[in-house]
Coordinates of C-alpha atoms in Angstrom, one line a residue:
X3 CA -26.4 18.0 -81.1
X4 CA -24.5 14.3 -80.5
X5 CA -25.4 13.3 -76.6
X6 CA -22.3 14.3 -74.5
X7 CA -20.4 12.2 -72.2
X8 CA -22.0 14.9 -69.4
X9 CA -25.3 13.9 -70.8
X10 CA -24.6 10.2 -70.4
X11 CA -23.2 10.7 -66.8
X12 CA -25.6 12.5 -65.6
X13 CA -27.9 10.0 -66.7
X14 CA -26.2 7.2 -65.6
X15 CA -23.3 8.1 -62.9
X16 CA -21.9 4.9 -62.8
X17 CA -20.7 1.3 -64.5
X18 CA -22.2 -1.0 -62.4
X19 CA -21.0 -4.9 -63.1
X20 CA -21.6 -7.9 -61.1
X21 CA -19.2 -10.4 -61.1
X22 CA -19.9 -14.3 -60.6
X23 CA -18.4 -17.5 -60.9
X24 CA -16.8 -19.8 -58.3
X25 CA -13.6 -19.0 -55.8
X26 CA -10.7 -18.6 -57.3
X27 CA -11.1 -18.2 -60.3
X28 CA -9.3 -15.3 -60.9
X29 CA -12.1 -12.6 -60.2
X30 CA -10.2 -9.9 -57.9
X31 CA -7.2 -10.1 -60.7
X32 CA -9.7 -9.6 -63.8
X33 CA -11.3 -6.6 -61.3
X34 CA -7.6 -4.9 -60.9
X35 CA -6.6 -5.5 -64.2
X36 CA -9.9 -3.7 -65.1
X37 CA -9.1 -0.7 -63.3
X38 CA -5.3 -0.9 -63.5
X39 CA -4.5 -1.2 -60.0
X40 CA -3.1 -3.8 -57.8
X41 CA -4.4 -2.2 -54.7
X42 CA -7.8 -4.3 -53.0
X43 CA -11.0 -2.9 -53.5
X44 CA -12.8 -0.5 -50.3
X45 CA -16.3 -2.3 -49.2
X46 CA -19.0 -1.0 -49.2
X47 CA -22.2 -1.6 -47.4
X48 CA -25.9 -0.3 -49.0
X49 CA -25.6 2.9 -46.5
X50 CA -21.9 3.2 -47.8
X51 CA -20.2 2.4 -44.7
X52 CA -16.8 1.4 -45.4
X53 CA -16.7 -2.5 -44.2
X54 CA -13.4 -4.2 -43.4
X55 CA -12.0 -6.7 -45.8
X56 CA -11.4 -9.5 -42.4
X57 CA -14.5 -8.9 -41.8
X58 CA -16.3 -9.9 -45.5
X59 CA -13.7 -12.7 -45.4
X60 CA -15.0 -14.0 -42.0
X61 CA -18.6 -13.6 -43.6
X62 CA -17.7 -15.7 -46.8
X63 CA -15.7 -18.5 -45.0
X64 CA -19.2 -18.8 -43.3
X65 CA -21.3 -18.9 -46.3
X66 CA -23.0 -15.7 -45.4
X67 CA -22.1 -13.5 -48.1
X68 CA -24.2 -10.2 -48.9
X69 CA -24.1 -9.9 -52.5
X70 CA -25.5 -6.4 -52.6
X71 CA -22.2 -5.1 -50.9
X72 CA -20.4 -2.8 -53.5
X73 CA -16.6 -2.9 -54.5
X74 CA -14.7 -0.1 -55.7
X75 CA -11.0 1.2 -56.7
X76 CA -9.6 4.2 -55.7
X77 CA -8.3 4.4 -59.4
X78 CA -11.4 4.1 -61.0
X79 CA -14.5 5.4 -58.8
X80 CA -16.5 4.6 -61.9
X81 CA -16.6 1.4 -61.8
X82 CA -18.7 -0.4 -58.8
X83 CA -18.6 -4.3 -58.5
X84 CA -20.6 -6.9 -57.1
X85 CA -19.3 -10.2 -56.1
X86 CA -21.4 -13.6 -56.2
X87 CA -18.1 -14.7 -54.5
X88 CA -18.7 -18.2 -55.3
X89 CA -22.1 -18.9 -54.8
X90 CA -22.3 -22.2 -55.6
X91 CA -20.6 -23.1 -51.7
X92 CA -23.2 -21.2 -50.2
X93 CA -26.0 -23.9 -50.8
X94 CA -29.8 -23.6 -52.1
X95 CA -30.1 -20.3 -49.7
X96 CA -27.0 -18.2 -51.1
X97 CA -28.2 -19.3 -54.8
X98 CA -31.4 -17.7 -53.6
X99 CA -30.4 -14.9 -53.0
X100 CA -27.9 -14.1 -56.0
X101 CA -30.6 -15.2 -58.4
X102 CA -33.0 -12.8 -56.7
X103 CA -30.3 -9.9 -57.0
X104 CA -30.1 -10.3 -60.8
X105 CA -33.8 -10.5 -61.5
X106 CA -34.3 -7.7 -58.9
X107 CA -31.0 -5.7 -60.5
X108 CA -31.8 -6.6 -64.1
X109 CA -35.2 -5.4 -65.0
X110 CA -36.4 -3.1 -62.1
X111 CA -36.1 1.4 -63.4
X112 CA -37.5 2.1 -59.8
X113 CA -34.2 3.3 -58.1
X114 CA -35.8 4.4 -54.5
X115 CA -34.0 0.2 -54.2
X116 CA -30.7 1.4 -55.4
X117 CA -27.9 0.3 -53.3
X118 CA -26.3 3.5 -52.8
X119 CA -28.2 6.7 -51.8
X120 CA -27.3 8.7 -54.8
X121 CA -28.6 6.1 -57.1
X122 CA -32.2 6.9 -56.8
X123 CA -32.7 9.2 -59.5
X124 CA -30.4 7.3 -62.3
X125 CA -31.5 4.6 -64.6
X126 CA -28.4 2.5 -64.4
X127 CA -26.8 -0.8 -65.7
X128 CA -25.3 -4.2 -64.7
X129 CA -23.3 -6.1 -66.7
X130 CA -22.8 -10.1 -65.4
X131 CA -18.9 -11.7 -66.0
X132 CA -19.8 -15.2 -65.5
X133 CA -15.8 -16.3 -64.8
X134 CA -14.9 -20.4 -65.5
X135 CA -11.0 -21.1 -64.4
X136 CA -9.7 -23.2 -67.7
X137 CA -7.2 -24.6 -64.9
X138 CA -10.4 -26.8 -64.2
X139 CA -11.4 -27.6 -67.6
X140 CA -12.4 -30.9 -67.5
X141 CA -15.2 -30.1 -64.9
X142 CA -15.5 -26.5 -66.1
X143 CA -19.5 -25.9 -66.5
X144 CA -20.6 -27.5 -62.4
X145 CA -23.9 -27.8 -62.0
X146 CA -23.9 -23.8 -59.7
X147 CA -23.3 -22.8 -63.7
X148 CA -26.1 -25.0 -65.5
X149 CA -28.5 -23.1 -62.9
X150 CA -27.4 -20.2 -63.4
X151 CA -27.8 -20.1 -67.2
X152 CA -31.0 -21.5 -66.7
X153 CA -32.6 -19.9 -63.6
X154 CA -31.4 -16.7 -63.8
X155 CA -33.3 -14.3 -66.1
X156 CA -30.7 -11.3 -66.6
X157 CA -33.6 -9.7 -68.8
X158 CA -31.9 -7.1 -71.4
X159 CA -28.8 -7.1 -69.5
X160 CA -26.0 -9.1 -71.1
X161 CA -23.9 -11.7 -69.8
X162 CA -20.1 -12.1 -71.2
X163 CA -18.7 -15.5 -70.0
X164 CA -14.7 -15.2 -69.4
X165 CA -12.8 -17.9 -69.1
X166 CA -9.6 -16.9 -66.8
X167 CA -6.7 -18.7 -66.6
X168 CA -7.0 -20.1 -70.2
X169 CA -2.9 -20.4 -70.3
X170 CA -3.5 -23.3 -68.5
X171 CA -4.9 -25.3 -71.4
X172 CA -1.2 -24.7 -72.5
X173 CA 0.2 -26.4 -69.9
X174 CA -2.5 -29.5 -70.5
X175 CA -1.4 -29.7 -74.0
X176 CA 1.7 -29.9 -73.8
X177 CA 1.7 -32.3 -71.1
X178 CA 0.0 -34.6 -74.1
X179 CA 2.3 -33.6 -76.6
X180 CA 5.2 -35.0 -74.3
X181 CA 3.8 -38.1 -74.5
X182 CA 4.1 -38.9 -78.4
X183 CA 7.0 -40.3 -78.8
X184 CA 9.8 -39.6 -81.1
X185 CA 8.4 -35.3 -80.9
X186 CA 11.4 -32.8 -80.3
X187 CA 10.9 -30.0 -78.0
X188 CA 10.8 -27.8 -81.5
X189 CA 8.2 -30.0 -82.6
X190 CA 5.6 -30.1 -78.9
X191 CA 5.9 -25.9 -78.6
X192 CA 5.1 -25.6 -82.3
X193 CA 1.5 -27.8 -81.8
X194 CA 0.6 -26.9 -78.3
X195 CA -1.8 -23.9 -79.4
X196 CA -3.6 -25.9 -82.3
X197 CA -3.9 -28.5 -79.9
X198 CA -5.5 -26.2 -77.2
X199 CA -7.8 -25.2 -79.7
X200 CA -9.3 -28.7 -80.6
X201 CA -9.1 -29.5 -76.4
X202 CA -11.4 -26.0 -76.0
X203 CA -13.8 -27.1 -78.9
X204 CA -13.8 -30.9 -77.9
X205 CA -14.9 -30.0 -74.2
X206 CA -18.0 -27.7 -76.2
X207 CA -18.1 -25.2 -73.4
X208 CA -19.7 -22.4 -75.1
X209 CA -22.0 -24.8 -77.3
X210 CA -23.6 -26.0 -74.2
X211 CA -24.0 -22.6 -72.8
X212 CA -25.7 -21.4 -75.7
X213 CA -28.0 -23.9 -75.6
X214 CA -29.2 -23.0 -71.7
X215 CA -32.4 -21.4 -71.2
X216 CA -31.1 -17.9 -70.5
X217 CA -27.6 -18.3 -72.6
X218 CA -25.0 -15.6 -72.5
X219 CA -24.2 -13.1 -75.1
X220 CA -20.2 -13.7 -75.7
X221 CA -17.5 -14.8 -74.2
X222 CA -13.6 -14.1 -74.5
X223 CA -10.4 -16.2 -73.2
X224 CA -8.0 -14.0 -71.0
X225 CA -4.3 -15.8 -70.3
X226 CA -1.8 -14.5 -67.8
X227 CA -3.6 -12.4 -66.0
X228 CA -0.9 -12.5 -63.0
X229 CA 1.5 -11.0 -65.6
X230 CA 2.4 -7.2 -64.8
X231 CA 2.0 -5.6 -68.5
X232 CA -1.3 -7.8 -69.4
X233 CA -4.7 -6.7 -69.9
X234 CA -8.5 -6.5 -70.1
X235 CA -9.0 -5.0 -73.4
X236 CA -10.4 -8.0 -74.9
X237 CA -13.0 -8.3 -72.5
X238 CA -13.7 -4.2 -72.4
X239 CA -13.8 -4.6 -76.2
X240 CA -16.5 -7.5 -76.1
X241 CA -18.2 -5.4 -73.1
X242 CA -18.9 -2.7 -75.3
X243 CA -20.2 -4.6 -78.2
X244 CA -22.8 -6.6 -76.4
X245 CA -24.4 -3.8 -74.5
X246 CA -25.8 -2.3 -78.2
X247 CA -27.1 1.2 -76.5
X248 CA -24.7 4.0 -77.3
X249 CA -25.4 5.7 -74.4
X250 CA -24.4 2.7 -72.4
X251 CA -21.5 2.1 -74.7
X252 CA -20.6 5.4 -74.5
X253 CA -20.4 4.8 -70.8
X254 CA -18.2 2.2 -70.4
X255 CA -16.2 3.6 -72.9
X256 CA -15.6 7.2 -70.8
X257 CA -15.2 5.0 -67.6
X258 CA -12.7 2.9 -68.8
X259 CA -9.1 4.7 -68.7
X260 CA -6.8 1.4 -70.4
X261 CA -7.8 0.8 -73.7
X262 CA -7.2 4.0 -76.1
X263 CA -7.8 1.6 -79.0
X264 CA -11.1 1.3 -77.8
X265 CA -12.3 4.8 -78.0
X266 CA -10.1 4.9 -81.7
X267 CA -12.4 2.3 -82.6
X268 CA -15.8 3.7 -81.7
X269 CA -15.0 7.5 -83.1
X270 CA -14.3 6.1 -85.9
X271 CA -17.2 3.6 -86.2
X272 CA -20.1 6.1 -85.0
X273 CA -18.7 9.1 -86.0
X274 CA -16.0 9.6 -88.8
X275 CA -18.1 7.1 -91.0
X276 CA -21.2 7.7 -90.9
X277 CA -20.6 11.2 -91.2
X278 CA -18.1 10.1 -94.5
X279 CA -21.6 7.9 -95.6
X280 CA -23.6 11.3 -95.5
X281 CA -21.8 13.0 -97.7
X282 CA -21.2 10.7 -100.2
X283 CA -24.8 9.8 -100.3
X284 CA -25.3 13.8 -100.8
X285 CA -27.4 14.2 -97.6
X286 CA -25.2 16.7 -95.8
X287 CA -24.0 19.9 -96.9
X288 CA -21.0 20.3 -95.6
X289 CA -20.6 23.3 -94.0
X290 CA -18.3 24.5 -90.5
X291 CA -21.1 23.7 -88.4
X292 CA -21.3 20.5 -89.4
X293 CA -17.5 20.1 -89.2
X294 CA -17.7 21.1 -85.2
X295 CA -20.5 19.1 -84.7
X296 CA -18.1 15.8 -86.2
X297 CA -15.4 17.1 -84.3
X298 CA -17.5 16.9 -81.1
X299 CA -18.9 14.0 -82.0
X300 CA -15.5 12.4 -82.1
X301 CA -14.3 14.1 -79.0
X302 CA -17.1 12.5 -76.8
X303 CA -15.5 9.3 -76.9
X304 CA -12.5 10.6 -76.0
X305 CA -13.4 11.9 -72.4
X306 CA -9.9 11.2 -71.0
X307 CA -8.2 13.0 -73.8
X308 CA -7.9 16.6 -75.1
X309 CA -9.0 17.2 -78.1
X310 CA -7.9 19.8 -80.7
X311 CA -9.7 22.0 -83.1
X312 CA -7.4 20.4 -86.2
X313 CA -10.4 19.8 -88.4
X314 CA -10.4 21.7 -91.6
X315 CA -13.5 23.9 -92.3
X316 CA -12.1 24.0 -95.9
X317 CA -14.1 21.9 -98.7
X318 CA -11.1 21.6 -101.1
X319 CA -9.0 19.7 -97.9
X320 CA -12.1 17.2 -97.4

């Protein structure tokens, strides 16, 4: 029998991501967009007493952020979040403490330390968005990075770098195009995007990255983010990928409630052809059975979604 998406929850209750990079940088957006809201998250404490948001801001305008506080949206309980909120103004102490919280979060199975009461008996992951604001290009990897990549031992659990706000590259861009003479406005608009693409691979962001001590798995680009009908499903897409378990895949996947294409993809992918691969390699009698057990296979990354009996149990319609 294919594991269920009961199975996995069971297992696993809960996506669990921690989010860090520097103030501003577009964090709480990417979050929203995540969970398609534009409502702020409820704070939570580790004995899940509701905290109020003044009083975290009063906190971080003091440097005295606690990392292991969790966020959540009322319309996606799956999800939980936790926020480096800019570590890098918090000095040598705050870094302390947020590099602990990864190695600590990252490797232990041992869930008498969860966070959250109900935690203890689930094996459950973390996933790090390391988020650079491309409004800040030109001084886009700060030294609170550097450590990061290089100090901070994430173990098996992988780190997607997003860089928010990339539409502001455009604006850079053009700005230079503006400056050649004799260019039409036609002319500027038509080579602004080739020419943000030669400004992202001139400043070699990624390359130096990759060649940190503890370098992150992929990274994606997400542009107008403060636009209503925009969204994440490059970065759930890329998510999904790096993680590699299925059952962890498979979680996301049923958490998640705005990409559709995303469960399309994965159906087909773990499903549809490897049960097509079977039977053309002759391993798999075909039979009703196994036609239910594609069709449930299929319907487990659908979790959101009703699925129909419409599979034939006829050979001559295969």
């Amino acid at each position: 029998m294919p594991l269920s998406t009961r199975d996995v929850r069971k297992k696993f209750r809960r996506f669990r991501i921690l989010v860090v990079g520097r103030a501003n940088a577009g964090k709480t957006t990417l979050l929203q967009k995540v969970c398609n809201t534009t409502e702020k998250p409820l704070i939570f404490d580790g004995k899940w007493n509701k905290i109020d948001a003044d009083v975290v801001k009063s906190s971080i305008d003091r440097g005295d952020h606690d990392i292991n506080n969790e966020l959540v949206f009322q319309s996606n309980l799956g999800f939980v979040f936790h926020d480096s909120c800019g570590f890098e103004a918090g000095g040598e102490d705050e870094f302390k403490k947020m590099r602990e919280f990864v190695a600590e979060r990252a490797s232990t199975r041992k869930l008498n330390e969860r966070i959250h009461a109900i935690w203890q008996a689930i094996i459950s992951m973390r996933l790090y968005l390391y988020c650079i604001p491309m409004d800040e290009y030109h001084r886009a990897i700060t030294t609170a990075e550097e450590r990061f990549f290089s100090e901070c031992d994430t173990d098996k659990v992988p780190v997607i770098v997003v860089f928010t706000k990339f539409d502001a590259l455009s604006a850079v861009a053009l700005g230079e195009l503006r400056k050649i003479r004799g260019l039409t406005r036609k002319d500027q608009f038509e080579r602004t995007p080739k020419l943000v693409e030669e400004i992202f691979a001139n400043a070699n962001i990624w390359g130096r990255l990759c060649g940190t001590r503890h370098p992150p798995k992929n990274y994606v680009r997400l542009a107008k983010m403060n636009i209503d009908d925009t969204d994440c499903g490059l970065l759930l897409e890329c998510t999904t990928g790096a993680l590699g378990d299925e059952a962890l895949q498979m979680l996301l996947i049923s958490t998640q409630q705005t990409n559709l294409g995303l469960c399309i993809t994965y159906a087909v992918k773990k499903e549809v052809m490897t049960f097509i691969k079977r039977v053309c390699k002759g391993s798999l009698q075909v039979s009703e059975d196994e036609y239910t057990l594609l069709q449930e296979g299929i319907a487990k990354w659908f979790p959101h979604t009703g699925v129909s009996n419409m599979i034939s149990t006829s050979g001559n319609d295969w």
